[in-house]
Short mmCIF file of C-alpha atoms in Angstrom, two decimals:
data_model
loop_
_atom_site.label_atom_id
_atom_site.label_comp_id
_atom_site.label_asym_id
_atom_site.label_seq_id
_atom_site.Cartn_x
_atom_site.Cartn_y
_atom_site.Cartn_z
CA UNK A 438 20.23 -16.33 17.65
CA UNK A 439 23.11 -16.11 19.90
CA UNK A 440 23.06 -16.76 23.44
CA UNK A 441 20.42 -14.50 25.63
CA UNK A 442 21.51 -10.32 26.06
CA UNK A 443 19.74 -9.71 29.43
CA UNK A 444 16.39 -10.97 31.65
CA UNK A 445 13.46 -9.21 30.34
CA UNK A 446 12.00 -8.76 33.98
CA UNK A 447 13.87 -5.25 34.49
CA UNK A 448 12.27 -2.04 36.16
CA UNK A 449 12.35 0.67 34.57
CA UNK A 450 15.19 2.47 35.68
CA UNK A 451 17.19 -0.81 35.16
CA UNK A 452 16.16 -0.82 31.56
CA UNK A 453 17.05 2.63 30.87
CA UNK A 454 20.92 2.00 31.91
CA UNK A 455 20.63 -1.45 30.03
CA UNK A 456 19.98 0.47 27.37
CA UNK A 457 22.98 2.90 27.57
CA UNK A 458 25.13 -0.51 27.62
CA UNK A 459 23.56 -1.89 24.68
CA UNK A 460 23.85 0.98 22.22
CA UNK A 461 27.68 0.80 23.06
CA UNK A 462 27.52 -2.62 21.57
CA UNK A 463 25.67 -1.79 18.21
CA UNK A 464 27.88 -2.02 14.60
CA UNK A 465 27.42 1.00 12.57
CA UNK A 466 29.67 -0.24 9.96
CA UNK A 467 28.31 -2.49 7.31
CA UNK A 468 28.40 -6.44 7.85
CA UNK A 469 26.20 -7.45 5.31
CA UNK A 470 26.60 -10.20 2.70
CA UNK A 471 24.75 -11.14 0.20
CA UNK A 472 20.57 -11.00 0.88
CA UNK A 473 18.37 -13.39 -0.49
CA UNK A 474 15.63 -12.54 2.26
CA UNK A 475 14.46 -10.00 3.91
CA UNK A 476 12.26 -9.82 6.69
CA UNK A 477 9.96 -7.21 8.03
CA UNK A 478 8.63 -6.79 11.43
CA UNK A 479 5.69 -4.98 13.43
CA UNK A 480 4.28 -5.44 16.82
CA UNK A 481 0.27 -4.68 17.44
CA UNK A 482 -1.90 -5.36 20.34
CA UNK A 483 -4.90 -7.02 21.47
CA UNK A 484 -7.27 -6.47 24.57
CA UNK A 485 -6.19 -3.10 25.34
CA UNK A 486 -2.86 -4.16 25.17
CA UNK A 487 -2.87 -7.16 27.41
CA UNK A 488 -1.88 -9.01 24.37
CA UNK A 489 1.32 -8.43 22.16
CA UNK A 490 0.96 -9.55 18.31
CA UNK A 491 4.54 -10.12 16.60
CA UNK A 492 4.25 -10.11 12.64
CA UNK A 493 7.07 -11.09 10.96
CA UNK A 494 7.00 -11.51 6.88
CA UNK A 495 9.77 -12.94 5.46
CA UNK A 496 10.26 -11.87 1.31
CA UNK A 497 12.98 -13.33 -0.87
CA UNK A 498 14.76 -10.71 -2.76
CA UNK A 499 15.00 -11.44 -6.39
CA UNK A 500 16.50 -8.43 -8.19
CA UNK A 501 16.62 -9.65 -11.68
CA UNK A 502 12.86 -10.48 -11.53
CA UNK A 503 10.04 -7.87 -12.40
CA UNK A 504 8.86 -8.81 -8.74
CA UNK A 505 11.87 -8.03 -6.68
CA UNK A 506 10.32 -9.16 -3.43
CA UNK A 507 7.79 -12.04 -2.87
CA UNK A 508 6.56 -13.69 0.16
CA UNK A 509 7.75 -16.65 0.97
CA UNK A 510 6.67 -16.75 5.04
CA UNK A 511 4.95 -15.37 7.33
CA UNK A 512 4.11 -16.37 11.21
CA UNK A 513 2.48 -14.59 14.16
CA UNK A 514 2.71 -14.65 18.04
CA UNK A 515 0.52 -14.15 20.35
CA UNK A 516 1.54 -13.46 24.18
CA UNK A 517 0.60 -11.66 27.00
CA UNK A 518 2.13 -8.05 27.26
CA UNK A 519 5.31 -7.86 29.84
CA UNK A 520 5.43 -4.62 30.27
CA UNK A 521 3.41 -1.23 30.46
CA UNK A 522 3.73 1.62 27.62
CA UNK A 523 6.44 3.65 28.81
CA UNK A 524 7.81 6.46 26.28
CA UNK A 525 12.08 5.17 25.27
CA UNK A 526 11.14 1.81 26.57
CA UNK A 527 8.84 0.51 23.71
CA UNK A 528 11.98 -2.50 22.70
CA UNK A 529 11.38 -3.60 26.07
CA UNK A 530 7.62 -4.36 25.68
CA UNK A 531 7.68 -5.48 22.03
CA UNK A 532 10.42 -7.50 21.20
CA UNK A 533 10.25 -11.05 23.62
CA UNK A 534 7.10 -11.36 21.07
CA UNK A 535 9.14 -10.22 18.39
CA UNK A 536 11.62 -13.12 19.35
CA UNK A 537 9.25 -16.02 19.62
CA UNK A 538 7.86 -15.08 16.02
CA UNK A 539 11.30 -15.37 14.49
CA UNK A 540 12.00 -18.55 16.82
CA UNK A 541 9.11 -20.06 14.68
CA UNK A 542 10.40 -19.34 10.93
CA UNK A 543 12.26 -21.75 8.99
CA UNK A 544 13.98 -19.00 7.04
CA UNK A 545 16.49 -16.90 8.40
CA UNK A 546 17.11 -13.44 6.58
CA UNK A 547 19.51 -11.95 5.67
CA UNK A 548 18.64 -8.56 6.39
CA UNK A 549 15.41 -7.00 8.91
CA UNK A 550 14.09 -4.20 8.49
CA UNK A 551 11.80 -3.20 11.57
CA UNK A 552 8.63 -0.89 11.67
CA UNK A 553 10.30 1.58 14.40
CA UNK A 554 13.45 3.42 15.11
CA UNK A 555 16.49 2.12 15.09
CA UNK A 556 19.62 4.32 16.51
CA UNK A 557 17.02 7.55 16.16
CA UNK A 558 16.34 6.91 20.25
CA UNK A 559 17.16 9.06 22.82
CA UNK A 560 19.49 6.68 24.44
CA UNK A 561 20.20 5.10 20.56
CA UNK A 562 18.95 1.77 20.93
CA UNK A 563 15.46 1.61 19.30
CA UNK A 564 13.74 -1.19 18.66
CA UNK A 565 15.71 -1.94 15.54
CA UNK A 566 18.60 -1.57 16.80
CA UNK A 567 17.88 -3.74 19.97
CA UNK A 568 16.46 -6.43 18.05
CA UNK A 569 19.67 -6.20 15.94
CA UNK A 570 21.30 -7.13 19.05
CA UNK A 571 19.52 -9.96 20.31
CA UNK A 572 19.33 -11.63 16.30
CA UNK A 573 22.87 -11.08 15.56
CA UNK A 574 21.75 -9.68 12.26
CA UNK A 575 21.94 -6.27 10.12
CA UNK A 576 18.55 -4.48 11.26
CA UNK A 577 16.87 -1.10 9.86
CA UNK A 578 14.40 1.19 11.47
CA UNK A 579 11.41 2.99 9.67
CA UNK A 580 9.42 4.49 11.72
CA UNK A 581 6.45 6.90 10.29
CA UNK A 582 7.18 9.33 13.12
CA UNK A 583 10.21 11.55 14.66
CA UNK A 584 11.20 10.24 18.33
CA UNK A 585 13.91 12.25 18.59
CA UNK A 586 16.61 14.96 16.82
CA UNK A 587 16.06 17.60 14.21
CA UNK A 588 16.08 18.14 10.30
CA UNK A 589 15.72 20.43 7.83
CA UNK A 590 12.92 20.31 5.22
CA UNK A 591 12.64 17.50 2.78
CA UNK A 592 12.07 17.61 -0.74
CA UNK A 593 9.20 16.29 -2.36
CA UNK A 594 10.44 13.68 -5.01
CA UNK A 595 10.60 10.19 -4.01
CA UNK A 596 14.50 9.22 -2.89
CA UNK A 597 15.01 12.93 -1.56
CA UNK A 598 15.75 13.22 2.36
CA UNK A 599 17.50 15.10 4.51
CA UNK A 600 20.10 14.12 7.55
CA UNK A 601 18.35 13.85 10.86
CA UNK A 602 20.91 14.78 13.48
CA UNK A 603 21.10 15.23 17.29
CA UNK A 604 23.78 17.70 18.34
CA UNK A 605 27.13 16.94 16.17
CA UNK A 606 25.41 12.92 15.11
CA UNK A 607 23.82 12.16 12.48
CA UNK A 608 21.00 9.33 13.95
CA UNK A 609 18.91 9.16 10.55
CA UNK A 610 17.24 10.19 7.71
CA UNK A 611 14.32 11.97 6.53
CA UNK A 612 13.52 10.23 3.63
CA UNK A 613 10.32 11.07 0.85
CA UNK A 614 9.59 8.01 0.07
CA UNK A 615 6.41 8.90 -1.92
CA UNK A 616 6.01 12.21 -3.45
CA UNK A 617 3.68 14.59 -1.78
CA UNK A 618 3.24 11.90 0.99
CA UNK A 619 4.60 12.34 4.92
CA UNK A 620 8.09 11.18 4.69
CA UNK A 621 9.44 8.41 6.60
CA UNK A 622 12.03 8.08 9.44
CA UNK A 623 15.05 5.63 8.50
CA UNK A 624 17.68 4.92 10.72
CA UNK A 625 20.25 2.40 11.00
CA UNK A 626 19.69 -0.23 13.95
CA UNK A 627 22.82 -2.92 13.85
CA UNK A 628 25.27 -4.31 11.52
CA UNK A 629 25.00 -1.34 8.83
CA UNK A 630 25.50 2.29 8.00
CA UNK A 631 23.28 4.83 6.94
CA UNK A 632 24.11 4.80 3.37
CA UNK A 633 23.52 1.74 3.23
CA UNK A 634 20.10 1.60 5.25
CA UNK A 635 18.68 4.10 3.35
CA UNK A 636 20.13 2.54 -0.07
CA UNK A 637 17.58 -1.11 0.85
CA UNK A 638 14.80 1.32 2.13
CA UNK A 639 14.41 2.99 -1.59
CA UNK A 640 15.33 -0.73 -2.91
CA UNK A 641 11.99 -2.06 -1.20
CA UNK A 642 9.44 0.70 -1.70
CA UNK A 643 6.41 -0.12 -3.81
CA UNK A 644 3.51 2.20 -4.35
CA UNK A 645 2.99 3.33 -1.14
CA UNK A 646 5.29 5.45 1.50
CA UNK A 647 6.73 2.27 3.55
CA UNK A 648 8.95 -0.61 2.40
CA UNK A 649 7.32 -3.58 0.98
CA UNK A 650 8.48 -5.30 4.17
CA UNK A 651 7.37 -3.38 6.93
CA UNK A 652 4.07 -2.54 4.86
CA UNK A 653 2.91 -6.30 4.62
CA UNK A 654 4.25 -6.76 8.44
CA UNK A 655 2.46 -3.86 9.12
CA UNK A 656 -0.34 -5.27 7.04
CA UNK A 657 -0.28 -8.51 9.23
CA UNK A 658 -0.23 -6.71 12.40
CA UNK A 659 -3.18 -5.18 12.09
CA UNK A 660 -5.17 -7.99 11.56
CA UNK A 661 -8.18 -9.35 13.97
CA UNK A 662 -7.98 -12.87 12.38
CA UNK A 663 -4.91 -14.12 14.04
CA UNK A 664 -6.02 -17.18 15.68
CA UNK A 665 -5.43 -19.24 12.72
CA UNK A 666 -2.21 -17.79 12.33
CA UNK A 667 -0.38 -18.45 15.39
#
């Protein structure tokens, strides 16, 4: 990780015209090499959300093998929560967790694919994508719910999706990702294009509607037993 973007301790108001700055800063061009890991990340809380809980599963990516991805890491952090639930501002509450979870992994990915939105924000800097920032490294958002923008109706076989745009932009995708299942909401966060976000979504799926990554993150999240894990 590169050297720090900005102080966490921001009001509001301060962090909505950070983020402005931010998404000015974001790649959506692809600078990806070749990815032998893959990591997946989800934030849950504890204590009625005093508590922030970073999972981060790291997978290596094995193509030629009849299990693509296996897991090869996986670490949790546990830390008090630094700032309220406000609505455009989750980034700001979930990734300083998000950071010390990848500060503890001895692999680095290649590639991150994050259980939120990436550029599909009203001010275009997601979680995803501001994650993408602070690791320095091509970032995807799937999120299971629209934030923001519009899009015509999907079709129902797995791969099919449909643009999701805010005035003249394109911010995302709508993509099936299991037939006759809620689709999903990919969007690029930093480092890559659409095409090619939406290209390692459908790479990753498995039998249910998310990505292998974010599904095991998710997975890990969600979990009550995370003493022993941090």
């Amino acid at each position: 990780m590169d050297a720090p973007l900005h102080d966490w301790n921001l009001a509001p108001k301060e962090a909505v015209a950070l983020q402005t700055e931010l998404a000015k800063r974001l790649e959506s061009t692809d600078r990806i090499g070749s990815v032998h890991h893959i990591a997946g990340v989800d934030i849950g809380f504890e204590a009625g959300g005093d508590i922030t809980r970073a999972a981060v599963v790291v997978l290596a990516w094995q193509p030629d093998s009849t299990q693509h991805l296996a897991v090869v890491e996986q670490v949790v952090h546990r830390e008090p929560t630094r700032m309220p639930y406000i609505p455009g501002l989750l980034s700001f509450r979930e990734i300083p967790a998000a950071l010390e979870a990848f500060a503890k992994l001895t692999i680095t990915p290649e590639l991150v694919m994050v259980d939120g939105q990436g550029i599909a924000h009203p001010r275009r800097l997601g979680v995803a994508a501001h994650l993408g920032l602070w690791l320095n490294l091509p970032t995807i958002g799937i999120a299971k719910s629209r934030l923001t923008g519009q899009h015509a109706e999907v079709g129902n076989t797995r791969g099919d999706w449909a643009p999701l745009t805010s005035g003249n932009d394109v911010i995302g995708a709508v993509l099936r990702s299991r037939e006759n299942v809620k689709p999903v909401f990919v969007s690029p966060g930093h480092r890559l294009s659409l095409e090619t976000s939406l290209d390692w979504v459908v790479r990753c799926l498995g039998r249910t509607k998310l990505p292998e990554p974010t599904r095991l993150a998710d997975r890990l999240a969600s979990r009550r037993d995370q003493k022993r894990l941090t």
